[in-house]
mmCIF file of C-alpha atoms in Angstrom:
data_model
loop_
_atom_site.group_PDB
_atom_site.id
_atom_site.type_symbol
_atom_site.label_atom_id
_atom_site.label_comp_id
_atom_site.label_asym_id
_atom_site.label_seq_id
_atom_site.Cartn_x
_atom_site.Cartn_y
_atom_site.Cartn_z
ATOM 1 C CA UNK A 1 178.532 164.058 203.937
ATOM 2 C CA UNK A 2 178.468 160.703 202.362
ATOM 3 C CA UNK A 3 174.996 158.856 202.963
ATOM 4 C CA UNK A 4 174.333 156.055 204.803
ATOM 5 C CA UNK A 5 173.765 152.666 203.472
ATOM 6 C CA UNK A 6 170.335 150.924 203.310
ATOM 7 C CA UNK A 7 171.015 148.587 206.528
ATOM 8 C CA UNK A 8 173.349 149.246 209.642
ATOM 9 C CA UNK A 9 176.832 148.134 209.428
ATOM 10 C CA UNK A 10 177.731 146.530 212.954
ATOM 11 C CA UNK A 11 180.105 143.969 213.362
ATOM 12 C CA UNK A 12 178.724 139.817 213.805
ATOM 13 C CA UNK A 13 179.187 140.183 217.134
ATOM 14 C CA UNK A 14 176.715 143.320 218.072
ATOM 15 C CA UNK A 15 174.447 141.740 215.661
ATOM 16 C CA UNK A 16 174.304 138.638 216.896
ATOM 17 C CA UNK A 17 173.508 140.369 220.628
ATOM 18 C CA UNK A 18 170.396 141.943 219.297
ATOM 19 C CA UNK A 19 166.900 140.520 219.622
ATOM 20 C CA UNK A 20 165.449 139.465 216.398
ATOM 21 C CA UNK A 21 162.179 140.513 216.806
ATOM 22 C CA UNK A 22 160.431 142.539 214.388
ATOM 23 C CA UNK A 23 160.321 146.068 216.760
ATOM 24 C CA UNK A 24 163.746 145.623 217.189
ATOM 25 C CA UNK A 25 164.711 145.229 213.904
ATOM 26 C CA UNK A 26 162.485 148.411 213.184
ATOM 27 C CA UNK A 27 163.404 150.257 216.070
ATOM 28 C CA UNK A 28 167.663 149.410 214.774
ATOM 29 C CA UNK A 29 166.914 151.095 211.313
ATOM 30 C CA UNK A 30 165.347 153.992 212.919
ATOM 31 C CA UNK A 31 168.372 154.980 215.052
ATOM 32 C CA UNK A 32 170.408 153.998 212.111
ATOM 33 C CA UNK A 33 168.799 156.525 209.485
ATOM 34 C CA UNK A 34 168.614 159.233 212.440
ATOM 35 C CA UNK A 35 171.436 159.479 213.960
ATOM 36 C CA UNK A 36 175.702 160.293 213.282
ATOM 37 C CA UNK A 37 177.857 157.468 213.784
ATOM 38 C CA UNK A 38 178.749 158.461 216.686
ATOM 39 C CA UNK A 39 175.739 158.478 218.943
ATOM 40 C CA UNK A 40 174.505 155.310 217.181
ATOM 41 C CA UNK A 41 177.741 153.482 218.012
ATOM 42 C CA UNK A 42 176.647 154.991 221.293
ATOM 43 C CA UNK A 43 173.607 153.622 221.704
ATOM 44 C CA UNK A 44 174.646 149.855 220.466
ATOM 45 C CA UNK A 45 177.281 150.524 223.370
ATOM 46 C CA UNK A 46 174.735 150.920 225.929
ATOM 47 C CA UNK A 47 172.781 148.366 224.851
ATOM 48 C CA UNK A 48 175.337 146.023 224.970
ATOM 49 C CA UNK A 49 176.543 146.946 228.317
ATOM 50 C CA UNK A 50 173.233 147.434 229.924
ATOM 51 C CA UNK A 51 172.790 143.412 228.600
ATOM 52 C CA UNK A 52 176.185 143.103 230.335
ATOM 53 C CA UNK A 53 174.956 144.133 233.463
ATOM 54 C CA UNK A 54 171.102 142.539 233.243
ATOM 55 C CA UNK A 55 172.976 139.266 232.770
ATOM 56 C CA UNK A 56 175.931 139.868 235.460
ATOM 57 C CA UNK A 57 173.059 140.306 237.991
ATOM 58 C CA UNK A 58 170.417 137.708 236.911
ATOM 59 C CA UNK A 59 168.489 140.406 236.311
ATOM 60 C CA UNK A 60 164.498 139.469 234.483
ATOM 61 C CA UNK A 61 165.771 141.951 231.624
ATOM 62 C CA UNK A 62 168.565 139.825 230.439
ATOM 63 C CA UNK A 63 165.799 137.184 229.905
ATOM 64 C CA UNK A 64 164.426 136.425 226.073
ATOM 65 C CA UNK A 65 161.085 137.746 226.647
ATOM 66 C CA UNK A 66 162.397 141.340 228.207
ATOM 67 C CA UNK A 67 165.605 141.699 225.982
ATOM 68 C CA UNK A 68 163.812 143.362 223.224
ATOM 69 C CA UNK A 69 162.322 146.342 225.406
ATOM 70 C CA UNK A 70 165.926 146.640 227.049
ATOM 71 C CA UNK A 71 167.181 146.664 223.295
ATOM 72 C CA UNK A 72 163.989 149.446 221.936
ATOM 73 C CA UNK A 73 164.988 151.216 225.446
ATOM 74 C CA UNK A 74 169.200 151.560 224.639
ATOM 75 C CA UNK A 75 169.030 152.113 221.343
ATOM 76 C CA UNK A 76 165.782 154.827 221.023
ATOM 77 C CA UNK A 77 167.611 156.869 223.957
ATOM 78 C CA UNK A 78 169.244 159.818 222.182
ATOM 79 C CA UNK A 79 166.973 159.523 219.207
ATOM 80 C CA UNK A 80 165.622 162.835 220.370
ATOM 81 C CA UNK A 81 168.931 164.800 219.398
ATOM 82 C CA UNK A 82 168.337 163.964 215.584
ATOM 83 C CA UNK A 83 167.267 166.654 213.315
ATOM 84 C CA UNK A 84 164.456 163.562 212.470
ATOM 85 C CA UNK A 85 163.291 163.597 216.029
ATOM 86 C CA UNK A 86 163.965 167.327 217.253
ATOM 87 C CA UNK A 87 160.656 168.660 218.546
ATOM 88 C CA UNK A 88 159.738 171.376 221.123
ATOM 89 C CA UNK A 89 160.781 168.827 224.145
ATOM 90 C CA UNK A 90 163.728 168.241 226.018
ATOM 91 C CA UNK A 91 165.715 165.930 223.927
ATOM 92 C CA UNK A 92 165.164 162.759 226.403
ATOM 93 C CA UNK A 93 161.307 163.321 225.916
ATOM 94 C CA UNK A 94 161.063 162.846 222.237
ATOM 95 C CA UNK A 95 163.194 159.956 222.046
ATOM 96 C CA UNK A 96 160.523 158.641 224.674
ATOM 97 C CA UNK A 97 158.322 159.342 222.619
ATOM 98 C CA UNK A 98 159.454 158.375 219.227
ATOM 99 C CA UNK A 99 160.319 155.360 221.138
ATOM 100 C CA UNK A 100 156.489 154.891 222.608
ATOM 101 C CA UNK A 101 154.963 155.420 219.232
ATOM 102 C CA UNK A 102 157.319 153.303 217.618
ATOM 103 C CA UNK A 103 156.125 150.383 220.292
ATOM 104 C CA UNK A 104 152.510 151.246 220.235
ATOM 105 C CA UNK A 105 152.551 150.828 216.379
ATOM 106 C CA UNK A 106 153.841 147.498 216.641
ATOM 107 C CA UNK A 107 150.924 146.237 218.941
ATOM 108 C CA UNK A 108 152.987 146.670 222.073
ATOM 109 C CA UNK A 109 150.963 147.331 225.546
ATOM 110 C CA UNK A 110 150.764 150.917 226.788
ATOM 111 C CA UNK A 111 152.285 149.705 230.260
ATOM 112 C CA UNK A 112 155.339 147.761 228.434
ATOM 113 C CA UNK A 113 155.615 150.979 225.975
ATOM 114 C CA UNK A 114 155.403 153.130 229.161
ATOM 115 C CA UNK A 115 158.093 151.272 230.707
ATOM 116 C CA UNK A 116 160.378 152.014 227.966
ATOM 117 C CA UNK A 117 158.883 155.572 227.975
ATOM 118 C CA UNK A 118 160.071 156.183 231.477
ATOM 119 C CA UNK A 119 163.694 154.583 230.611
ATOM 120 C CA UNK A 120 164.509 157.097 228.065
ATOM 121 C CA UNK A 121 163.161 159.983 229.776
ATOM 122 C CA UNK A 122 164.986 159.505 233.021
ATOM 123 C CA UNK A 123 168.738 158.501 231.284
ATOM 124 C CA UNK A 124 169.924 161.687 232.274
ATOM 125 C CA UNK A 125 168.294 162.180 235.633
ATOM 126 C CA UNK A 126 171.061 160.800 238.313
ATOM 127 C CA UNK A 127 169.454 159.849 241.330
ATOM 128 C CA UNK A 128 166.076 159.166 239.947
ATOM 129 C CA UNK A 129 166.323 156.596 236.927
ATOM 130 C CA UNK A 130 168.810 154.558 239.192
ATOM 131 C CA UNK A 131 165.807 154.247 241.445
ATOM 132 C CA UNK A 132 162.666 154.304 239.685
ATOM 133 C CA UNK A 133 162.384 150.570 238.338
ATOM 134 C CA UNK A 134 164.807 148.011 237.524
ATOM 135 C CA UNK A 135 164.393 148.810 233.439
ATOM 136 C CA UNK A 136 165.712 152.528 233.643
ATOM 137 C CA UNK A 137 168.438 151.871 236.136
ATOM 138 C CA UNK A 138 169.951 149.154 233.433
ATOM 139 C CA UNK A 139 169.653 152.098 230.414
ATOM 140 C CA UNK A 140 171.046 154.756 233.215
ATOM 141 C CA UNK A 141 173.870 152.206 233.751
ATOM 142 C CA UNK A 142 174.652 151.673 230.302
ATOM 143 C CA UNK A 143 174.896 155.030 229.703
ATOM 144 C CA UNK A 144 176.997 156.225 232.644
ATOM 145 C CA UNK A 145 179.235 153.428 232.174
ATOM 146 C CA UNK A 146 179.743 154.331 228.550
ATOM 147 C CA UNK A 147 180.608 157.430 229.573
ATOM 148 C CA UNK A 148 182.395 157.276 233.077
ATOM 149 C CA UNK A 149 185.596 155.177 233.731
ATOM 150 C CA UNK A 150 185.223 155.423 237.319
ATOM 151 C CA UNK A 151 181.867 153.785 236.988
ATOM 152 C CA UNK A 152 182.961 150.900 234.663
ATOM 153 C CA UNK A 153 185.562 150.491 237.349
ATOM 154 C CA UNK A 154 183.211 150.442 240.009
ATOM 155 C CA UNK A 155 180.825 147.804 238.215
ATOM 156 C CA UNK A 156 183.871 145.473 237.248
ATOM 157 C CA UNK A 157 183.081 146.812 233.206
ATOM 158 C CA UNK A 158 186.550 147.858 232.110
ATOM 159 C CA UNK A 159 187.675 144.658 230.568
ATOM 160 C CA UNK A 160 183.966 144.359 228.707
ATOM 161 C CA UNK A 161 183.850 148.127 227.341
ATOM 162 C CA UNK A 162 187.291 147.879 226.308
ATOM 163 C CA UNK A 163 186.555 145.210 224.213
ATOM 164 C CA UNK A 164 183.365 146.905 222.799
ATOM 165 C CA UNK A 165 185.390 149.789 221.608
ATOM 166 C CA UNK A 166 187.212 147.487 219.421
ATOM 167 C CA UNK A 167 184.821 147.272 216.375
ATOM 168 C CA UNK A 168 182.117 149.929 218.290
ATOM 169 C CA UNK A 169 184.587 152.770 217.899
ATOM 170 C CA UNK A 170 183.941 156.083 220.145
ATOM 171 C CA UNK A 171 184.282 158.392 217.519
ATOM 172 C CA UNK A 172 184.535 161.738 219.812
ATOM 173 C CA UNK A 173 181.520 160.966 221.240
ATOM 174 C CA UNK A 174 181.415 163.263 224.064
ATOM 175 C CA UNK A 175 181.872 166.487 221.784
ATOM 176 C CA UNK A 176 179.199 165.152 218.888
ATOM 177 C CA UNK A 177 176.614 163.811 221.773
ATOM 178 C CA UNK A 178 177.359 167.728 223.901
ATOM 179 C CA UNK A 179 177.437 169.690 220.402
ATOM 180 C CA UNK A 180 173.989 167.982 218.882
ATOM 181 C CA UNK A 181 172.024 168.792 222.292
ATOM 182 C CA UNK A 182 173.201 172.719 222.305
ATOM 183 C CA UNK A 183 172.869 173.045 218.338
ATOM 184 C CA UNK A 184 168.958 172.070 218.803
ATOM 185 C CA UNK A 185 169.244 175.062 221.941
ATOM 186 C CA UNK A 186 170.618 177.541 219.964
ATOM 187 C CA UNK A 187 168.408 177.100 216.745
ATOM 188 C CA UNK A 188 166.753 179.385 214.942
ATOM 189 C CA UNK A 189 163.956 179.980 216.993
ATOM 190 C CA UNK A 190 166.613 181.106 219.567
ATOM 191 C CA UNK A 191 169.023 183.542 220.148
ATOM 192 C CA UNK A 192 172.533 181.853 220.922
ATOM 193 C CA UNK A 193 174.170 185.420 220.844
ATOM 194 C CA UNK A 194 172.259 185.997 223.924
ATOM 195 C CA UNK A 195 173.675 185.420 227.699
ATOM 196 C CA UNK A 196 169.874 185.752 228.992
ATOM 197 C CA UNK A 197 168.428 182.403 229.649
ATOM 198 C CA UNK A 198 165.716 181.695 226.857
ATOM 199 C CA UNK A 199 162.653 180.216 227.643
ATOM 200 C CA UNK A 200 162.350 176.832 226.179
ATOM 201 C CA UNK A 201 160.883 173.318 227.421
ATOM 202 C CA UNK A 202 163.645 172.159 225.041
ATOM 203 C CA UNK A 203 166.221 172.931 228.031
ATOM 204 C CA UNK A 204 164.799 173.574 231.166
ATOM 205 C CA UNK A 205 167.237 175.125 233.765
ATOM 206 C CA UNK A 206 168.266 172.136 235.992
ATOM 207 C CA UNK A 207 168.538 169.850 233.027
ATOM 208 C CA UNK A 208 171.697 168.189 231.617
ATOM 209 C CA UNK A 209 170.912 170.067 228.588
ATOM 210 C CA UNK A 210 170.350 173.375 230.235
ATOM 211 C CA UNK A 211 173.414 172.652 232.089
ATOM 212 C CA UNK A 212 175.209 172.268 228.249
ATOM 213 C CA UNK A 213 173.505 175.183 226.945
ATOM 214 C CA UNK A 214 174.527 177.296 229.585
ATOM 215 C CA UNK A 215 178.251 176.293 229.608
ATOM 216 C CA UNK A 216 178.082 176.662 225.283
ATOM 217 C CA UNK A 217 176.938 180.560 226.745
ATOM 218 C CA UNK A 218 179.019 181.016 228.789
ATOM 219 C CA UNK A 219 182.429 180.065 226.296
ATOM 220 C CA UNK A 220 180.911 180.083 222.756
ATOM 221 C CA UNK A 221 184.014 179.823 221.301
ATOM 222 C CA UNK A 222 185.358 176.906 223.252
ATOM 223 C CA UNK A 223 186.290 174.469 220.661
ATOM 224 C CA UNK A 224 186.925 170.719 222.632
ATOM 225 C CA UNK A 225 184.017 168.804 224.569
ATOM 226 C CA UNK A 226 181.711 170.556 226.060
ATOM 227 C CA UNK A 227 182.738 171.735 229.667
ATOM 228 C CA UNK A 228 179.413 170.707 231.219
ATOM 229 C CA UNK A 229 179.112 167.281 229.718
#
């Protein structure tokens, strides 16, 4: 596979959007160098929506001072399915925490890097991040919207994540997002032949990804997205 250049290659306007501090300039060329195309395009998608939606509802995180964690928040969230950032947690947890370090190391508070902690951790929890504090719901948002057409319609997005997908193309996002998650399952320290449940913290049972591990089971040789996602 051809290697990436040195600095991320987004369009003026996506550019333009981001914060130009220095731990979000940081925190953009560690999701760059991690992650496929795909889930990085991803990622600036949420970002920009979540901003969408922060400003649509006067929210504090569309302001200048609480952009950037919003930004570090969207654009760290799947950093956890990169072969980089693929430790012995569920994916969402070592994002968080790749995230967390990645704030703490630029002088960040614990309580603002917690906050972004929490936001990353709970993307794929439905009924909790909506709930738990203004900053998560906006990344839980972004993401379902992203990812849900009945959502977008429901938060009056279509026009804005239409036009996103212009020059922030999807690139079979659902399959590449599904597929990384189970391929860090069903590594070697697994045994993906195997219909018994293996014991991991890296996909707990009731968790999206031990809901895409067991479907990937279930139909190993289903070829298209993955029927869980």
């Amino acid at each position: 596979m051809e290697s990436k250049k040195d600095a991320p290659l987004l369009p003026k306007h996506a550019l333009e959007c981001i914060p130009q501090v220095d731990f979000c300039r940081t925190a953009l060329d560690l999701a760059w160098h991690a992650l496929s195309e795909s889930i990085f395009n991803h990622c600036i998608r949420v970002f920009l929506i979540a901003r969408w939606l922060a400003r649509k509802e006067a929210s504090e995180w569309s302001e200048e001072g609480r952009l950037p964690l919003l930004f570090v928040a969207c654009i760290c969230h799947d950093l956890g399915t990169s072969n980089i950032y693929n430790g012995s947690q569920r994916f969402e947890v070592e994002g968080a925490d790749a995230a967390e370090r990645h704030l703490l190391s630029h002088g960040l508070s614990e309580s603002e890097s917690r906050k972004v902690w929490v936001a990353i951790a709970l993307h794929t929890s439905p009924g909790i991040a909506e709930r738990i504090d203004p900053l998560t719901r906006l990344v839980r948002f972004g993401v379902m919207m992203d990812f849900s057409q009945a959502t977008r319609e429901a938060m009056g997005a279509v026009g804005y994540t239409t036009e996103i997908e212009i020059y922030l193309p999807r690139l079979d996002i659902e399959k590449v997002l599904g597929d990384s998650v189970v391929s860090q399952a069903t590594g070697p320290h697994e045994r993906p032949d195997c219909l018994t449940w293996p014991s991991s913290e890296k996909h707990p049972k009731g968790s999206w990804p031990g809901l895409l591990l067991r479907a990937h089971l279930e139909n190993p040789n289903h070829e298209g997205v993955n029927p869980a996602f």
